[in-house]
Amino acid sequence: MTSLENLTQPISVLETLKIKIKEAIEKAKNNPIAESRLIEVEVLNNKMEDNFIKKGYHDTEDIIQEDLILAEILKSTSLADNIIEFEEMLKQIASEFGLSEEWAKDLLAHENAHANVSESLNEDWIGYGAVFIKDEQGALSNIQPIHFSRPKMNWGPKESIIKKIEVLSAPRLYGNELSEGDESDLKINNERLEKIRLNEEKDKIHIAELRGRLGI
Ligand SMILES: [Zn+2]
């Protein structure tokens, strides 16, 4: 009698959310991306970014490649649509892989900081998630919590990089530390911005010289 009553009970919203997240984790866990592939992806992304800065716009080929790379990474990612789902995801990962509650709490605050600033700057939002990574032997070697957002395609290189820098530095605004990945991405993007500014200065000097020569 009791079991029958249980069967007819509607599943609560929280239970539905828990099941959805469990399935997302399971799917990503069974399809981790190789560490070596992530290194290749980083090289490709840097190449596309350099091309974007040089040309001032995104090549169609690069846009397609970028979308393919994102789709590939998302296959190894458990995706959460919002912060409530992400909190549940981190809890489940912590309990399944023996990580502390503190770990989950810190990462929630950290990724939320990135996401808040990204939203305020009007970047394209994809979602929160955790990327499952395997080593060369195929064994699960890392789980990387992350927020996925990207600059709008119609922004120029300077605007895009300035906003990226703000999003990367976001945890500092909330009193959180930056990750090693944030630090190295920040360094790369600061160097890119510096280079763009130097080129702008050179262009200004060049125009001034031309004006001087032409007497205008
Ligand atoms: Zn970060």
Tab-separated table of C-alpha atoms and ligand atoms in Angstrom:
chain	number	residue	atom	x	y	z
A	1	MET	CA	0.000	0.000	0.000
A	2	THR	CA	2.760	2.397	0.986
A	3	SER	CA	4.771	1.659	-2.128
A	4	LEU	CA	1.754	2.313	-4.317
A	5	GLU	CA	1.239	5.661	-2.606
A	6	ASN	CA	4.866	6.477	-3.233
A	7	LEU	CA	4.509	5.662	-6.894
A	8	THR	CA	1.651	8.092	-7.334
A	9	GLN	CA	3.474	10.906	-5.523
A	10	PRO	CA	4.531	13.616	-7.976
A	11	ILE	CA	8.299	14.016	-8.232
A	12	SER	CA	9.343	17.307	-6.656
A	13	VAL	CA	11.040	20.064	-8.647
A	14	LEU	CA	14.217	19.500	-6.646
A	15	GLU	CA	14.215	15.768	-7.409
A	16	THR	CA	13.755	16.474	-11.133
A	17	LEU	CA	16.678	18.905	-11.027
A	18	LYS	CA	18.857	16.368	-9.184
A	19	ILE	CA	18.098	13.685	-11.782
A	20	LYS	CA	18.765	16.071	-14.681
A	21	ILE	CA	22.178	17.038	-13.229
A	22	LYS	CA	23.090	13.420	-12.429
A	23	GLU	CA	22.400	12.475	-16.050
A	24	ALA	CA	24.436	15.424	-17.367
A	25	ILE	CA	27.411	14.403	-15.185
A	26	GLU	CA	27.086	10.758	-16.232
A	27	LYS	CA	27.065	11.673	-19.928
A	28	ALA	CA	30.152	13.914	-19.688
A	29	LYS	CA	31.996	11.436	-17.447
A	30	ASN	CA	31.593	8.767	-20.110
A	31	ASN	CA	32.983	11.021	-22.817
A	32	PRO	CA	35.982	12.881	-21.362
A	33	ILE	CA	38.190	14.980	-23.621
A	34	ALA	CA	41.920	14.151	-23.824
A	35	GLU	CA	44.434	16.471	-22.158
A	36	SER	CA	46.420	16.485	-25.431
A	37	ARG	CA	43.336	17.598	-27.373
A	38	LEU	CA	42.814	20.502	-24.978
A	39	ILE	CA	46.377	21.629	-25.682
A	40	GLU	CA	45.698	21.441	-29.442
A	41	VAL	CA	42.484	23.435	-28.963
A	42	GLU	CA	44.368	26.137	-27.080
A	43	VAL	CA	46.883	26.449	-29.927
A	44	LEU	CA	44.037	26.658	-32.477
A	45	ASN	CA	42.172	29.261	-30.415
A	46	ASN	CA	45.287	31.413	-30.093
A	47	LYS	CA	45.870	31.201	-33.837
A	48	MET	CA	42.269	32.282	-34.541
A	49	GLU	CA	42.527	35.135	-32.039
A	50	ASP	CA	45.755	36.396	-33.655
A	51	ASN	CA	44.049	36.248	-37.038
A	52	PHE	CA	41.071	38.203	-35.639
A	53	ILE	CA	43.355	40.905	-34.227
A	54	LYS	CA	45.303	41.156	-37.478
A	55	LYS	CA	42.215	41.410	-39.702
A	56	GLY	CA	39.880	43.245	-37.319
A	57	TYR	CA	37.047	40.803	-37.956
A	58	HIS	CA	36.334	37.054	-37.633
A	59	ASP	CA	36.990	34.935	-40.724
A	60	THR	CA	33.997	32.758	-41.639
A	61	GLU	CA	36.278	29.711	-41.530
A	62	ASP	CA	37.362	30.600	-38.000
A	63	ILE	CA	33.755	31.120	-36.856
A	64	ILE	CA	32.909	27.616	-38.109
A	65	GLN	CA	36.022	26.115	-36.516
A	66	GLU	CA	35.293	27.864	-33.208
A	67	ASP	CA	31.737	26.486	-33.168
A	68	LEU	CA	33.013	22.973	-33.906
A	69	ILE	CA	35.551	23.185	-31.085
A	70	LEU	CA	32.874	24.416	-28.680
A	71	ALA	CA	30.550	21.561	-29.690
A	72	GLU	CA	33.411	19.082	-29.162
A	73	ILE	CA	34.176	20.410	-25.663
A	74	LEU	CA	30.484	20.491	-24.743
A	75	LYS	CA	30.296	16.738	-25.423
A	76	SER	CA	32.709	16.270	-22.494
A	77	THR	CA	30.935	18.835	-20.343
A	78	SER	CA	28.047	18.515	-17.928
A	79	LEU	CA	26.153	21.722	-18.602
A	80	ALA	CA	24.062	23.708	-16.111
A	81	ASP	CA	21.641	26.347	-17.341
A	82	ASN	CA	21.713	28.477	-14.201
A	83	ILE	CA	23.400	28.980	-10.848
A	84	ILE	CA	20.967	26.703	-8.967
A	85	GLU	CA	21.718	23.818	-11.324
A	86	PHE	CA	25.438	24.590	-11.118
A	87	GLU	CA	25.361	24.517	-7.306
A	88	GLU	CA	23.680	21.100	-7.407
A	89	MET	CA	26.214	19.923	-10.009
A	90	LEU	CA	29.208	20.914	-7.881
A	91	LYS	CA	27.634	19.213	-4.835
A	92	GLN	CA	27.132	15.969	-6.761
A	93	ILE	CA	30.669	16.076	-8.222
A	94	ALA	CA	32.150	16.761	-4.777
A	95	SER	CA	30.295	13.842	-3.247
A	96	GLU	CA	31.038	11.418	-6.119
A	97	PHE	CA	34.738	12.256	-6.401
A	98	GLY	CA	35.545	12.844	-2.730
A	99	LEU	CA	36.022	16.619	-2.968
A	100	SER	CA	35.175	18.903	-0.066
A	101	GLU	CA	32.098	21.098	0.376
A	102	GLU	CA	34.536	23.999	0.572
A	103	TRP	CA	35.800	23.131	-2.924
A	104	ALA	CA	32.228	23.293	-4.270
A	105	LYS	CA	31.470	26.548	-2.449
A	106	ASP	CA	34.652	28.294	-3.639
A	107	LEU	CA	34.126	27.263	-7.247
A	108	LEU	CA	30.499	28.333	-7.190
A	109	ALA	CA	31.509	31.831	-6.013
A	110	HIS	CA	34.444	31.941	-8.445
A	111	GLU	CA	32.518	30.981	-11.592
A	112	ASN	CA	29.541	33.093	-10.538
A	113	ALA	CA	31.826	36.143	-10.373
A	114	HIS	CA	33.024	35.499	-13.952
A	115	ALA	CA	29.428	34.984	-15.102
A	116	ASN	CA	28.051	38.130	-13.426
A	117	VAL	CA	30.638	40.372	-15.076
A	118	SER	CA	30.220	38.569	-18.400
A	119	GLU	CA	26.460	39.196	-18.246
A	120	SER	CA	26.912	42.861	-17.321
A	121	LEU	CA	29.156	43.306	-20.385
A	122	ASN	CA	26.589	41.618	-22.616
A	123	GLU	CA	28.749	38.693	-23.717
A	124	ASP	CA	27.033	35.674	-25.287
A	125	TRP	CA	26.149	33.262	-22.491
A	126	ILE	CA	26.362	29.499	-22.968
A	127	GLY	CA	26.179	28.105	-19.446
A	128	TYR	CA	27.987	26.857	-16.376
A	129	GLY	CA	29.556	23.446	-16.540
A	130	ALA	CA	32.243	20.965	-15.634
A	131	VAL	CA	34.614	19.632	-18.295
A	132	PHE	CA	35.669	16.004	-17.805
A	133	ILE	CA	39.263	15.355	-18.883
A	134	LYS	CA	41.180	12.106	-19.453
A	135	ASP	CA	44.891	11.325	-19.574
A	136	GLU	CA	46.719	9.495	-22.373
A	137	GLN	CA	45.791	6.123	-20.832
A	138	GLY	CA	42.116	7.077	-21.061
A	139	ALA	CA	41.629	7.415	-17.313
A	140	LEU	CA	39.683	10.365	-15.897
A	141	SER	CA	42.389	12.805	-14.794
A	142	ASN	CA	40.617	16.085	-14.069
A	143	ILE	CA	37.254	17.796	-13.716
A	144	GLN	CA	37.330	21.467	-14.573
A	145	PRO	CA	34.380	23.603	-13.443
A	146	ILE	CA	33.901	26.453	-15.862
A	147	HIS	CA	31.535	29.120	-17.142
A	148	PHE	CA	31.089	29.333	-20.895
A	149	SER	CA	30.591	32.755	-22.399
A	150	ARG	CA	32.147	34.512	-25.325
A	151	PRO	CA	32.500	37.998	-26.772
A	152	LYS	CA	29.920	38.995	-29.363
A	153	MET	CA	31.043	38.244	-32.909
A	154	ASN	CA	30.447	41.824	-34.083
A	155	TRP	CA	32.790	43.374	-31.499
A	156	GLY	CA	36.173	44.505	-32.794
A	157	PRO	CA	39.415	43.078	-31.344
A	158	LYS	CA	39.999	45.918	-28.859
A	159	GLU	CA	36.484	45.872	-27.374
A	160	SER	CA	36.489	42.088	-27.283
A	161	ILE	CA	39.841	41.900	-25.462
A	162	ILE	CA	39.041	44.676	-22.960
A	163	LYS	CA	35.841	42.850	-21.991
A	164	LYS	CA	37.635	39.497	-21.820
A	165	ILE	CA	40.132	41.029	-19.381
A	166	GLU	CA	37.269	42.293	-17.212
A	167	VAL	CA	35.582	38.880	-17.183
A	168	LEU	CA	38.879	37.106	-16.390
A	169	SER	CA	39.616	39.459	-13.472
A	170	ALA	CA	36.052	39.264	-12.100
A	171	PRO	CA	36.719	36.995	-9.072
A	172	ARG	CA	39.028	39.702	-7.647
A	173	LEU	CA	36.059	42.107	-7.473
A	174	TYR	CA	34.365	39.638	-5.159
A	175	GLY	CA	37.438	38.950	-3.075
A	176	ASN	CA	38.177	35.569	-4.700
A	177	GLU	CA	41.501	34.474	-6.094
A	178	LEU	CA	42.094	33.988	-9.811
A	179	SER	CA	42.864	30.477	-11.031
A	180	GLU	CA	46.157	29.638	-12.745
A	181	GLY	CA	44.262	29.489	-16.041
A	182	ASP	CA	42.738	32.929	-15.416
A	183	GLU	CA	46.185	34.352	-14.616
A	184	SER	CA	47.789	33.007	-17.785
A	185	ASP	CA	44.828	34.054	-19.997
A	186	LEU	CA	44.939	37.479	-18.387
A	187	LYS	CA	48.632	37.816	-19.176
A	188	ILE	CA	48.090	36.830	-22.826
A	189	ASN	CA	45.161	39.240	-23.234
A	190	ASN	CA	46.964	42.127	-21.530
A	191	GLU	CA	49.855	41.610	-23.954
A	192	ARG	CA	47.434	41.552	-26.891
A	193	LEU	CA	45.807	44.788	-25.726
A	194	GLU	CA	49.198	46.424	-25.275
A	195	LYS	CA	50.150	45.450	-28.820
A	196	ILE	CA	46.891	46.876	-30.211
A	197	ARG	CA	47.460	50.145	-28.324
A	198	LEU	CA	51.039	50.415	-29.602
A	199	ASN	CA	49.815	49.890	-33.164
A	200	GLU	CA	47.163	52.592	-32.668
A	201	GLU	CA	49.903	54.979	-31.479
A	202	LYS	CA	52.022	54.134	-34.516
A	203	ASP	CA	49.029	54.814	-36.789
A	204	LYS	CA	48.436	58.180	-35.091
A	205	ILE	CA	52.077	59.188	-35.557
A	206	HIS	CA	51.930	58.038	-39.165
A	207	ILE	CA	48.807	60.142	-39.829
A	208	ALA	CA	50.372	63.165	-38.096
A	209	GLU	CA	53.484	62.805	-40.272
A	210	LEU	CA	51.357	62.563	-43.405
A	211	ARG	CA	49.379	65.651	-42.403
A	212	GLY	CA	52.640	67.496	-41.723
A	213	ARG	CA	54.001	66.589	-45.130
A	214	LEU	CA	50.764	67.545	-46.853
A	215	GLY	CA	50.464	70.715	-44.777
A	216	ILE	CA	46.963	69.943	-43.485
B	1	ZN	ZN	38.393	31.669	-13.148
